[in-house]
C-alpha cells in the first residue's frame, strides 16, 4: 500500500529544471520565468547565443514548405521571431496565428508583427500548447521554437499540434538538444552553469531564470527520444537536423 502511494506521489512530480515539482505547479513556475525574462528577452537571446539563434530560426523557416496564401501557427511564439518569418512566407493572402501561454511574451510578438506591417492576416491567441483552441486540420505548418522544453506534458502538446495540422502539413520543433562536443563538452557546461546565470544577473537582474534555462536544456529529451515521442503521436517522415553540433536540433514531422 505504502509503495503504491509513494509511486503515485512520484508520478505526480515533474521536472522544473533540476527541481522536482508537482505536475500542476510547473505551468505557473514556467510562467514566472517568462514574466521575468520578457522585457529583456530579445537582447538576452542575442547575447547568450552570440546571435546564433537567428541562424537556427532562419534554417527552420527555410524548411516550412509554406506557400503564399497558406495558414501557419506559431506555438510558444515568445516575442515572435518565427511568427514574423511565417508571416513573410504566407504573404498578405495567407494567415498566421501567433500563440503563447504568457501574455507578456505575446505582447512582444504583437508589437514585432505590427511594426513589421503585418495587420489583418495575423491573430494573437493566448493559449497552452497542450490544448490548442483551434478546429481540427486547419494549419499547413506549425512551428514551436524553444517552447516544447517548457511544456509540462510534451506528449499532450504534440498531440494537440497534430490535431490542428492539415493532412500533409508539417510540424517543426526547434529546441535545444544533446550536443556532440567531444573535448569541448566541459566548456559548454561551464558556459551553461557558470556564465549564463551571471549574464542573466548582469543584464536582467535575474540569475535564477537563466539557471532554469541551462537545467531545462539538460532535462529535455535528446534527438532520438524526441523523434520517438513525435512518432508516438502519429507524426511520420520524422527528420532531425543537428545545428551547431547538436546544441540545437530541428525536428520535422508530417501528418499524413
Ligand atoms: C524560450 S521562449 C521561445 C520563444 C520563441 N518561440 C523563440 O524561439 O524565441 C519559450 C516560450 O514558451 C512559452 N510557453 C511556455 N510554456 C508554454 C505552454 N505550455 N504553452 C504555450 N507556450 C508556452 C513561454 O511563455 C515562452 O514565451
XYZ file of N, CA and C and ligand atoms in Angstrom:
795
model
N 0.830 -1.213 0.000
C 0.000 0.000 0.000
C 0.864 1.262 0.000
N 1.827 1.246 0.979
C 2.689 2.429 1.094
C 3.480 2.620 -0.203
N 3.935 1.498 -0.798
C 4.741 1.602 -2.020
C 3.893 2.185 -3.144
N 2.627 1.710 -3.221
C 1.741 2.204 -4.281
C 1.512 3.714 -4.130
N 1.312 4.141 -2.872
C 1.065 5.562 -2.627
C 2.310 6.375 -3.014
N 3.512 5.833 -2.610
C 4.743 6.546 -2.966
C 4.878 6.658 -4.473
N 4.539 5.549 -5.163
C 4.662 5.549 -6.617
C 3.745 6.609 -7.208
N 2.529 6.707 -6.679
C 1.586 7.715 -7.205
C 2.125 9.119 -6.977
N 2.722 9.308 -5.772
C 3.256 10.642 -5.475
C 4.409 10.976 -6.409
N 5.254 9.936 -6.669
C 6.391 10.166 -7.576
C 5.886 10.526 -8.972
N 4.858 9.794 -9.415
C 4.322 10.034 -10.749
C 3.798 11.449 -10.910
N 3.306 12.016 -9.809
C 2.691 13.329 -9.899
C 3.718 14.457 -9.898
N 5.003 14.099 -9.897
C 6.036 15.136 -9.942
C 6.595 15.249 -11.362
N 7.120 16.423 -11.653
C 7.778 16.589 -12.957
C 8.991 17.493 -12.777
N 9.789 17.613 -13.847
C 10.996 18.439 -13.763
C 10.672 19.908 -13.964
N 11.273 20.721 -13.120
C 11.338 22.153 -13.407
C 12.836 22.453 -13.306
N 13.534 22.406 -14.440
C 14.997 22.380 -14.382
C 15.414 21.138 -13.611
N 16.304 21.288 -12.633
C 16.739 20.132 -11.838
C 15.842 19.884 -10.633
N 14.880 20.770 -10.426
C 13.955 20.578 -9.293
C 12.855 19.616 -9.685
N 12.330 18.862 -8.704
C 11.136 18.066 -8.957
C 9.977 18.823 -8.313
N 8.976 19.134 -9.115
C 7.847 19.924 -8.595
C 6.551 19.184 -8.927
N 5.495 19.434 -8.165
C 4.219 18.812 -8.507
C 3.825 19.191 -9.942
N 3.287 18.217 -10.643
C 2.911 18.342 -12.059
C 2.144 19.634 -12.308
N 1.134 19.894 -11.458
C 0.255 21.041 -11.698
C 0.971 22.376 -11.451
N 2.149 22.317 -10.782
C 2.815 23.567 -10.411
C 3.750 24.076 -11.518
N 4.145 23.161 -12.424
C 5.180 23.555 -13.403
C 4.735 24.738 -14.269
N 3.468 24.712 -14.690
C 2.989 25.761 -15.599
C 3.178 27.147 -14.971
N 2.827 27.271 -13.671
C 2.935 28.601 -13.061
C 4.402 28.962 -12.806
N 5.254 27.947 -12.547
C 6.679 28.246 -12.365
C 7.279 28.735 -13.690
N 6.885 28.077 -14.790
C 7.392 28.487 -16.109
C 6.886 29.896 -16.437
N 5.631 30.147 -16.088
C 5.069 31.481 -16.333
C 5.907 32.535 -15.593
N 6.279 32.217 -14.358
C 7.098 33.138 -13.564
C 8.412 33.448 -14.282
N 9.037 32.412 -14.841
C 10.300 32.618 -15.563
C 10.084 33.587 -16.718
N 9.038 33.347 -17.529
C 8.884 34.175 -18.736
C 8.306 35.554 -18.441
N 7.558 35.694 -17.355
C 7.176 37.046 -16.932
C 8.437 37.837 -16.616
N 9.368 37.151 -15.961
C 10.578 37.836 -15.537
C 11.511 38.154 -16.712
N 11.615 37.218 -17.678
C 12.593 37.468 -18.760
C 12.021 38.308 -19.908
N 10.685 38.449 -19.973
C 10.059 39.095 -21.138
C 10.689 40.440 -21.537
N 10.931 41.352 -20.571
C 11.429 42.667 -21.007
C 12.812 42.620 -21.651
N 13.611 41.583 -21.321
C 14.993 41.531 -21.847
C 15.161 40.387 -22.826
N 14.033 39.789 -23.246
C 14.110 38.510 -23.949
C 14.976 38.561 -25.218
N 14.724 39.559 -26.076
C 15.439 39.596 -27.365
C 16.929 39.881 -27.173
N 17.218 40.823 -26.287
C 18.624 41.152 -26.020
C 19.356 39.906 -25.490
N 18.733 39.230 -24.527
C 19.381 38.061 -23.923
C 19.594 36.956 -24.949
N 18.630 36.766 -25.844
C 18.780 35.745 -26.892
C 20.013 36.014 -27.738
N 20.171 37.279 -28.140
C 21.327 37.623 -28.977
C 22.630 37.434 -28.202
N 22.637 37.927 -26.962
C 23.885 37.870 -26.189
C 24.239 36.410 -25.871
N 23.263 35.663 -25.374
C 23.571 34.307 -24.893
C 23.951 33.352 -26.011
N 23.354 33.557 -27.197
C 23.647 32.618 -28.294
C 24.663 33.211 -29.265
N 25.242 34.365 -28.939
C 26.163 35.071 -29.852
C 25.474 35.303 -31.208
N 24.183 35.519 -31.171
C 23.422 35.778 -32.403
C 23.044 34.518 -33.172
N 23.500 33.356 -32.698
C 23.251 32.122 -33.464
C 21.768 31.781 -33.576
N 20.962 32.225 -32.604
C 19.538 31.861 -32.666
C 18.897 32.365 -33.961
N 19.450 33.453 -34.495
C 18.902 33.978 -35.761
C 19.136 32.983 -36.905
N 20.330 32.365 -36.891
C 20.636 31.388 -37.953
C 19.783 30.124 -37.764
N 19.617 29.678 -36.514
C 18.803 28.477 -36.251
C 17.366 28.715 -36.724
N 16.878 29.920 -36.479
C 15.496 30.225 -36.875
C 15.384 30.355 -38.400
N 16.424 30.935 -39.006
C 16.391 31.056 -40.471
C 16.368 29.666 -41.111
N 17.186 28.777 -40.567
C 17.241 27.396 -41.068
C 15.850 26.751 -40.953
N 15.197 26.990 -39.832
C 13.861 26.426 -39.584
C 12.852 26.962 -40.592
N 12.861 28.288 -40.755
C 11.870 28.909 -41.647
C 12.044 28.445 -43.086
N 13.278 28.130 -43.456
C 13.519 27.669 -44.832
C 12.932 26.276 -45.060
N 12.560 25.593 -43.973
C 12.028 24.226 -44.118
C 10.535 24.101 -43.819
N 9.830 25.225 -43.809
C 8.394 25.152 -43.511
C 7.601 24.561 -44.670
N 8.117 24.718 -45.886
C 7.368 24.271 -47.073
C 6.150 25.145 -47.341
N 6.050 26.285 -46.645
C 4.858 27.135 -46.803
C 4.847 27.849 -48.151
N 3.630 28.039 -48.650
C 3.463 28.791 -49.903
C 2.573 29.997 -49.621
N 2.666 31.030 -50.467
C 1.790 32.193 -50.265
C 0.331 31.746 -50.208
N -0.413 32.359 -49.283
C -1.843 32.060 -49.171
C -2.163 30.970 -48.152
N -1.138 30.309 -47.609
C -1.425 29.210 -46.668
C -1.563 29.704 -45.224
N -1.913 28.749 -44.331
C -2.154 29.089 -42.921
C -1.077 28.450 -42.043
N -0.513 29.260 -41.143
C 0.552 28.762 -40.269
C 0.252 29.126 -38.821
N 0.761 28.293 -37.933
C 0.576 28.521 -36.492
C 1.945 28.512 -35.831
N 2.219 29.536 -35.016
C 3.451 29.542 -34.225
C 3.051 29.334 -32.767
N 3.514 28.222 -32.188
C 3.164 27.876 -30.805
C 4.322 28.293 -29.894
N 3.988 28.772 -28.694
C 5.019 29.265 -27.762
C 5.871 30.311 -28.482
N 5.199 31.235 -29.113
C 5.836 32.162 -30.054
C 6.780 33.160 -29.398
N 6.642 33.371 -28.103
C 7.512 34.333 -27.432
C 7.394 35.693 -28.078
N 8.536 36.298 -28.414
C 8.479 37.645 -28.982
C 8.306 37.624 -30.500
N 8.049 36.445 -31.068
C 7.530 36.397 -32.438
C 8.539 36.319 -33.573
N 9.775 35.913 -33.282
C 10.768 35.791 -34.367
C 10.279 34.853 -35.469
N 9.865 33.657 -35.071
C 9.421 32.684 -36.080
C 8.104 33.137 -36.703
N 7.220 33.721 -35.889
C 5.928 34.192 -36.399
C 6.127 35.161 -37.567
N 7.092 36.060 -37.380
C 7.357 37.056 -38.421
C 7.810 36.377 -39.713
N 8.684 35.392 -39.565
C 9.152 34.658 -40.743
C 8.011 33.908 -41.414
N 7.112 33.346 -40.608
C 5.960 32.628 -41.176
C 5.086 33.618 -41.945
N 4.868 34.797 -41.350
C 4.001 35.800 -41.986
C 4.585 36.220 -43.333
N 5.913 36.359 -43.374
C 6.544 36.757 -44.663
C 6.337 35.666 -45.695
N 6.384 34.415 -45.253
C 6.254 33.302 -46.221
C 4.836 33.171 -46.757
N 3.833 33.328 -45.904
C 2.462 33.117 -46.403
C 1.905 34.365 -47.093
N 2.530 35.535 -46.838
C 2.147 36.759 -47.542
C 0.776 37.289 -47.137
N 0.365 38.338 -47.841
C -0.858 39.063 -47.463
C -2.109 38.199 -47.600
N -2.075 37.205 -48.478
C -3.270 36.371 -48.672
C -3.280 35.171 -47.726
N -2.185 34.985 -47.003
C -2.119 33.865 -46.052
C -2.580 34.295 -44.668
N -2.371 33.392 -43.685
C -2.851 33.690 -42.335
C -1.856 33.087 -41.341
N -1.535 33.876 -40.300
C -0.659 33.350 -39.251
C -1.340 33.544 -37.908
N -1.360 32.475 -37.110
C -1.870 32.585 -35.746
C -0.676 32.441 -34.801
N -0.553 33.439 -33.940
C 0.586 33.522 -33.026
C 0.074 33.196 -31.627
N 0.633 32.156 -30.989
C 0.119 31.789 -29.663
C 1.252 31.682 -28.651
N 0.903 31.964 -27.422
C 1.818 31.748 -26.299
C 0.952 31.678 -25.047
N 1.443 30.977 -24.051
C 0.662 30.873 -22.810
C 0.806 32.150 -21.984
N 1.841 32.927 -22.313
C 2.195 34.046 -21.460
C 1.869 35.384 -22.130
N 1.013 36.174 -21.469
C 0.550 37.427 -22.076
C 1.697 38.402 -22.305
N 2.663 38.474 -21.367
C 3.736 39.473 -21.554
C 4.587 39.140 -22.773
N 4.806 37.843 -23.037
C 5.572 37.478 -24.231
C 4.758 37.767 -25.502
N 3.476 37.469 -25.435
C 2.605 37.650 -26.608
C 2.520 39.124 -27.024
N 2.575 40.019 -26.037
C 2.555 41.456 -26.346
C 3.787 41.825 -27.172
N 4.935 41.223 -26.820
C 6.164 41.459 -27.593
C 5.992 41.010 -29.033
N 5.354 39.849 -29.217
C 5.140 39.319 -30.573
C 4.213 40.239 -31.358
N 3.155 40.685 -30.696
C 2.192 41.556 -31.383
C 2.892 42.838 -31.857
N 3.714 43.431 -30.977
C 4.424 44.663 -31.355
C 5.352 44.402 -32.539
N 6.067 43.267 -32.465
C 7.018 42.973 -33.555
C 6.296 42.854 -34.897
N 5.184 42.136 -34.923
C 4.487 41.935 -36.205
C 3.826 43.215 -36.691
N 3.260 43.980 -35.744
C 2.648 45.259 -36.131
C 3.701 46.194 -36.711
N 4.851 46.270 -36.033
C 5.912 47.170 -36.501
C 6.436 46.761 -37.872
N 6.318 45.464 -38.176
C 6.770 44.994 -39.492
C 5.676 45.135 -40.545
N 4.508 45.656 -40.138
C 3.450 45.945 -41.114
C 2.446 44.819 -41.306
N 2.476 43.799 -40.416
C 1.506 42.710 -40.563
C 0.306 42.994 -39.674
N -0.846 43.199 -40.295
C -2.021 43.550 -39.501
C -3.149 42.548 -39.743
N -3.931 42.727 -40.792
C -5.188 41.988 -40.937
C -5.095 40.472 -40.923
N -3.972 39.924 -41.386
C -3.940 38.464 -41.556
C -3.172 37.745 -40.444
N -2.994 38.433 -39.302
C -2.289 37.822 -38.179
C -3.174 37.909 -36.943
N -3.295 36.779 -36.217
C -4.101 36.783 -34.983
C -3.220 36.357 -33.816
N -3.541 36.872 -32.636
C -2.757 36.577 -31.437
C -3.668 35.910 -30.420
N -3.287 34.733 -29.969
C -4.163 33.979 -29.078
C -3.347 33.462 -27.896
N -3.782 33.806 -26.694
C -3.095 33.279 -25.510
C -3.587 31.851 -25.293
N -2.685 30.893 -25.446
C -3.130 29.501 -25.390
C -2.006 28.591 -24.901
N -2.418 27.516 -24.256
C -1.491 26.492 -23.788
C -1.255 25.512 -24.936
N 0.020 25.213 -25.201
C 0.349 24.281 -26.290
C -0.329 22.925 -26.092
N -0.639 22.587 -24.857
C -1.238 21.273 -24.582
C -2.698 21.199 -24.997
N -3.333 22.336 -25.185
C -4.763 22.332 -25.507
C -5.049 23.486 -26.461
N -4.624 23.357 -27.692
C -4.765 24.469 -28.643
C -6.235 24.651 -29.028
N -6.735 25.884 -28.917
C -8.172 26.116 -29.114
C -8.545 26.370 -30.578
N -8.167 25.454 -31.457
C -8.466 25.615 -32.881
C -9.126 24.348 -33.389
N -9.867 24.516 -34.505
C -10.529 23.318 -35.014
C -9.507 22.396 -35.684
N -9.938 21.168 -35.867
C -9.052 20.149 -36.416
C -8.594 20.503 -37.826
N -7.387 20.122 -38.156
C -6.876 20.168 -39.532
C -6.981 21.546 -40.176
N -6.495 22.582 -39.490
C -6.640 23.895 -40.115
C -5.323 24.594 -40.478
N -4.168 24.030 -40.140
C -2.909 24.721 -40.473
C -2.045 23.877 -41.407
N -1.394 24.572 -42.354
C -0.473 23.876 -43.262
C 0.862 23.608 -42.585
N 1.199 24.447 -41.603
C 2.504 24.298 -40.946
C 2.413 24.836 -39.521
N 3.094 24.148 -38.601
C 3.145 24.621 -37.209
C 4.612 24.654 -36.782
N 4.988 25.755 -36.125
C 6.342 25.808 -35.567
C 6.239 25.955 -34.056
N 7.215 25.394 -33.372
C 7.358 25.651 -31.930
C 8.857 25.771 -31.677
N 9.285 26.982 -31.341
C 10.715 27.261 -31.198
C 11.079 27.460 -29.744
N 11.931 26.610 -29.221
C 12.424 26.707 -27.850
C 11.275 26.774 -26.842
N 10.176 26.105 -27.197
C 8.988 26.135 -26.345
C 8.676 24.780 -25.738
N 8.880 23.715 -26.491
C 8.429 22.395 -26.034
C 9.074 21.995 -24.693
N 10.325 22.420 -24.538
C 11.073 22.137 -23.302
C 10.324 22.623 -22.050
N 9.566 23.686 -22.230
C 8.912 24.305 -21.063
C 7.522 23.756 -20.785
N 7.033 22.925 -21.693
C 5.666 22.422 -21.573
C 5.651 21.239 -20.608
N 4.639 21.175 -19.756
C 4.609 20.100 -18.752
C 4.390 18.752 -19.421
N 3.353 18.643 -20.247
C 3.023 17.359 -20.866
C 3.343 17.448 -22.366
N 4.565 17.021 -22.713
C 5.027 17.189 -24.103
C 4.208 16.333 -25.066
N 3.817 15.139 -24.621
C 3.009 14.266 -25.498
C 1.674 14.943 -25.802
N 1.068 15.554 -24.770
C -0.217 16.231 -24.991
C -0.045 17.397 -25.971
N 1.063 18.120 -25.853
C 1.300 19.256 -26.759
C 1.483 18.748 -28.192
N 2.247 17.675 -28.368
C 2.460 17.143 -29.720
C 1.136 16.648 -30.299
N 0.335 16.026 -29.450
C -0.968 15.524 -29.897
C -1.871 16.679 -30.326
N -1.827 17.748 -29.527
C -2.658 18.916 -29.810
C -2.236 19.569 -31.137
N -0.919 19.612 -31.377
C -0.436 20.204 -32.634
C -0.782 19.291 -33.816
N -0.687 17.988 -33.589
C -1.053 17.025 -34.642
C -2.515 17.239 -35.046
N -3.360 17.408 -34.050
C -4.805 17.535 -34.281
C -5.137 18.720 -35.197
N -4.434 19.846 -34.997
C -4.814 21.040 -35.757
C -4.057 21.182 -37.084
N -3.153 20.237 -37.333
C -2.394 20.249 -38.592
C -3.220 19.608 -39.701
N -3.145 20.179 -40.900
C -3.841 19.578 -42.050
C -3.076 18.330 -42.496
N -3.742 17.360 -43.069
C -3.014 16.233 -43.652
C -2.008 16.751 -44.687
N -0.789 16.253 -44.612
C 0.275 16.752 -45.488
C 1.045 17.902 -44.850
N 0.513 18.428 -43.733
C 1.153 19.575 -43.063
C 2.342 19.151 -42.216
N 3.198 20.134 -41.913
C 4.450 19.868 -41.205
C 4.496 20.505 -39.844
N 5.046 19.781 -38.886
C 5.395 20.383 -37.588
C 6.909 20.558 -37.543
N 7.343 21.754 -37.118
C 8.781 21.994 -36.933
C 9.047 22.296 -35.468
N 9.852 21.461 -34.847
C 10.192 21.666 -33.431
C 11.667 22.057 -33.358
N 11.897 23.314 -33.027
C 13.277 23.799 -32.863
C 13.542 23.848 -31.366
N 14.577 23.155 -30.924
C 14.770 23.077 -29.468
C 16.222 22.741 -29.145
N 16.659 23.125 -27.972
C 17.977 22.691 -27.512
C 17.966 21.173 -27.429
N 19.153 20.586 -27.648
C 19.192 19.133 -27.654
C 20.506 18.649 -27.062
N 20.871 17.408 -27.396
C 22.092 16.874 -26.789
C 23.269 17.091 -27.737
N 24.216 17.967 -27.355
C 25.314 18.268 -28.270
C 26.368 17.177 -28.309
N 27.077 17.122 -29.433
C 28.200 16.191 -29.575
C 29.446 17.058 -29.660
N 29.975 17.392 -28.511
C 31.036 18.403 -28.489
C 32.417 17.824 -28.190
N 32.487 16.535 -27.897
C 33.779 15.911 -27.613
C 34.491 16.629 -26.487
N 35.732 17.013 -26.758
C 36.580 17.607 -25.715
C 36.058 18.975 -25.264
N 35.147 19.551 -26.062
C 34.639 20.886 -25.695
C 33.448 20.820 -24.726
N 32.996 19.596 -24.423
C 31.804 19.458 -23.578
C 31.939 20.191 -22.231
N 33.098 20.078 -21.551
C 33.205 20.802 -20.271
C 33.051 22.315 -20.433
N 33.477 22.830 -21.587
C 33.333 24.281 -21.819
C 31.867 24.670 -21.927
N 31.104 23.798 -22.610
C 29.653 24.050 -22.759
C 28.988 24.044 -21.376
N 29.398 23.093 -20.532
C 28.831 23.043 -19.172
C 29.223 24.293 -18.378
N 30.471 24.683 -18.531
C 30.936 25.874 -17.811
C 30.120 27.092 -18.250
N 29.943 27.200 -19.559
C 29.177 28.326 -20.100
C 27.737 28.284 -19.573
N 27.130 27.073 -19.610
C 25.721 26.955 -19.234
C 25.495 27.268 -17.749
N 26.339 26.701 -16.904
C 26.034 26.768 -15.470
C 26.750 27.890 -14.728
N 27.839 28.412 -15.330
C 28.560 29.496 -14.644
C 28.328 30.841 -15.342
N 28.458 30.819 -16.684
C 28.396 32.111 -17.385
C 26.946 32.587 -17.549
N 26.054 31.691 -18.009
C 24.671 32.116 -18.291
C 23.982 32.769 -17.082
N 23.996 32.122 -15.893
C 23.322 32.775 -14.768
C 23.947 34.135 -14.420
N 25.263 34.242 -14.614
C 25.909 35.541 -14.314
C 25.488 36.601 -15.336
N 25.409 36.172 -16.616
C 24.921 37.119 -17.635
C 23.497 37.553 -17.314
N 22.686 36.576 -16.890
C 21.296 36.868 -16.524
C 21.246 37.885 -15.393
N 22.140 37.698 -14.417
C 22.176 38.614 -13.270
C 22.592 40.008 -13.732
N 23.617 40.034 -14.586
C 24.195 41.307 -15.017
C 23.238 42.108 -15.893
N 22.639 41.424 -16.880
C 21.843 42.154 -17.884
C 20.362 42.238 -17.542
N 19.875 41.274 -16.748
C 18.430 41.263 -16.495
C 18.121 41.172 -15.002
N 19.143 41.261 -14.185
C 18.968 41.183 -12.732
C 18.214 39.906 -12.331
N 18.533 38.804 -12.997
C 17.768 37.582 -12.788
C 18.645 36.362 -13.117
N 19.332 35.860 -12.104
C 20.186 34.682 -12.339
C 19.344 33.403 -12.410
N 18.280 33.347 -11.598
C 17.532 32.090 -11.437
C 16.902 31.627 -12.747
N 16.340 32.556 -13.526
C 15.677 32.162 -14.769
C 16.683 31.565 -15.742
N 17.909 32.084 -15.717
C 18.905 31.597 -16.674
C 19.552 30.301 -16.180
N 19.497 30.078 -14.868
C 19.892 28.763 -14.334
C 18.842 27.734 -14.773
N 17.562 28.128 -14.691
C 16.488 27.231 -15.151
C 16.691 26.891 -16.622
N 17.074 27.886 -17.422
C 17.300 27.655 -18.858
C 18.321 26.526 -19.051
N 19.474 26.638 -18.364
C 20.532 25.624 -18.528
C 20.043 24.255 -18.042
N 19.347 24.242 -16.925
C 18.904 22.953 -16.364
C 17.820 22.317 -17.231
N 16.899 23.156 -17.726
C 15.787 22.599 -18.513
C 16.305 22.008 -19.822
N 17.397 22.569 -20.340
C 18.000 22.026 -21.570
C 18.510 20.616 -21.296
N 19.148 20.431 -20.138
C 19.692 19.102 -19.808
C 18.581 18.083 -19.577
N 17.428 18.524 -19.151
C 16.316 17.610 -18.854
C 15.465 17.278 -20.087
N 15.654 18.029 -21.162
C 14.808 17.843 -22.350
C 15.210 16.556 -23.082
N 14.249 15.825 -23.651
C 14.588 14.603 -24.388
C 15.631 14.871 -25.482
N 16.552 13.922 -25.672
C 17.571 14.118 -26.714
C 16.956 13.863 -28.100
N 17.781 13.924 -29.123
C 17.314 13.857 -30.508
C 16.450 12.612 -30.757
N 16.976 11.458 -30.364
C 16.261 10.213 -30.653
C 14.966 10.115 -29.846
N 15.044 10.526 -28.577
C 13.857 10.440 -27.705
C 12.740 11.338 -28.232
N 13.109 12.530 -28.695
C 12.068 13.440 -29.192
C 11.461 12.908 -30.495
N 12.324 12.348 -31.340
C 11.800 11.760 -32.578
C 10.802 10.643 -32.222
N 11.141 9.819 -31.222
C 10.251 8.731 -30.794
C 8.919 9.280 -30.282
N 9.012 10.354 -29.519
C 7.793 10.962 -28.956
C 6.898 11.492 -30.081
N 7.523 12.081 -31.098
C 6.732 12.596 -32.225
C 6.067 11.438 -32.976
N 6.824 10.370 -33.175
C 6.261 9.221 -33.898
C 5.107 8.599 -33.106
N 5.268 8.554 -31.778
C 4.179 8.002 -30.953
C 2.890 8.801 -31.105
N 3.031 10.101 -31.377
C 1.824 10.932 -31.512
C 1.290 10.930 -32.943
N 1.905 10.135 -33.812
C 1.360 9.954 -35.156
C 2.134 10.651 -36.256
N 3.157 11.429 -35.909
C 3.910 12.122 -36.968
C 4.708 11.098 -37.774
N 4.788 11.349 -39.084
C 5.525 10.441 -39.954
C 6.631 11.213 -40.664
N 7.480 10.442 -41.348
C 8.639 11.002 -42.071
C 9.440 11.937 -41.170
N 9.622 11.540 -39.907
C 10.319 12.436 -38.964
C 11.800 12.538 -39.322
N 12.261 13.775 -39.370
C 13.670 14.027 -39.666
C 14.231 14.905 -38.560
N 15.541 14.773 -38.343
C 16.169 15.620 -37.329
C 17.446 16.228 -37.896
N 17.578 17.537 -37.761
C 18.801 18.219 -38.193
C 19.516 18.743 -36.955
N 20.761 18.336 -36.791
C 21.558 18.896 -35.699
C 22.142 20.229 -36.142
N 21.995 21.238 -35.313
C 22.542 22.559 -35.624
C 23.585 22.895 -34.555
N 24.667 23.515 -34.974
C 25.757 23.855 -34.042
C 26.128 22.634 -33.195
N 26.457 21.547 -33.874
C 26.904 20.299 -33.231
C 25.846 19.699 -32.298
N 24.595 19.973 -32.587
C 23.531 19.366 -31.783
C 23.199 20.151 -30.514
N 23.795 21.325 -30.366
C 23.378 22.186 -29.233
C 21.880 22.428 -29.403
N 21.501 22.582 -30.673
C 20.088 22.755 -31.033
C 19.746 21.714 -32.093
N 18.523 21.231 -32.085
C 18.087 20.316 -33.150
C 16.741 20.779 -33.686
N 16.599 20.630 -34.997
C 15.296 20.880 -35.617
C 14.692 19.526 -35.984
N 13.541 19.226 -35.391
C 12.804 18.016 -35.760
C 11.646 18.415 -36.662
N 11.474 17.667 -37.729
C 10.332 17.914 -38.619
C 9.521 16.637 -38.716
N 8.223 16.753 -38.552
C 7.340 15.587 -38.707
C 6.156 15.989 -39.547
N 5.602 15.030 -40.268
C 4.489 15.315 -41.177
C 3.250 14.564 -40.693
N 2.100 15.209 -40.791
C 0.837 14.491 -40.576
C 0.358 13.995 -41.946
N 0.258 12.712 -42.121
C -0.169 12.207 -43.452
C -1.663 11.985 -43.495
C 12.233 30.389 -24.841
S 10.711 31.121 -25.288
C 10.724 30.872 -27.030
C 10.081 31.978 -27.782
C 10.205 31.952 -29.311
N 9.489 30.832 -29.879
C 11.626 31.950 -29.772
O 12.020 30.977 -30.414
O 12.359 32.918 -29.491
C 9.557 29.941 -24.744
C 8.128 30.399 -24.805
O 7.294 29.296 -24.476
C 6.155 29.782 -23.803
N 5.498 28.679 -23.121
C 5.899 28.015 -22.022
N 5.029 27.034 -21.707
C 4.049 27.075 -22.643
C 2.865 26.325 -22.874
N 2.518 25.316 -22.073
N 2.101 26.640 -23.928
C 2.436 27.666 -24.757
N 3.540 28.430 -24.577
C 4.346 28.130 -23.549
C 6.739 30.857 -22.890
O 5.772 31.757 -22.415
C 7.784 31.493 -23.800
O 7.267 32.604 -24.477
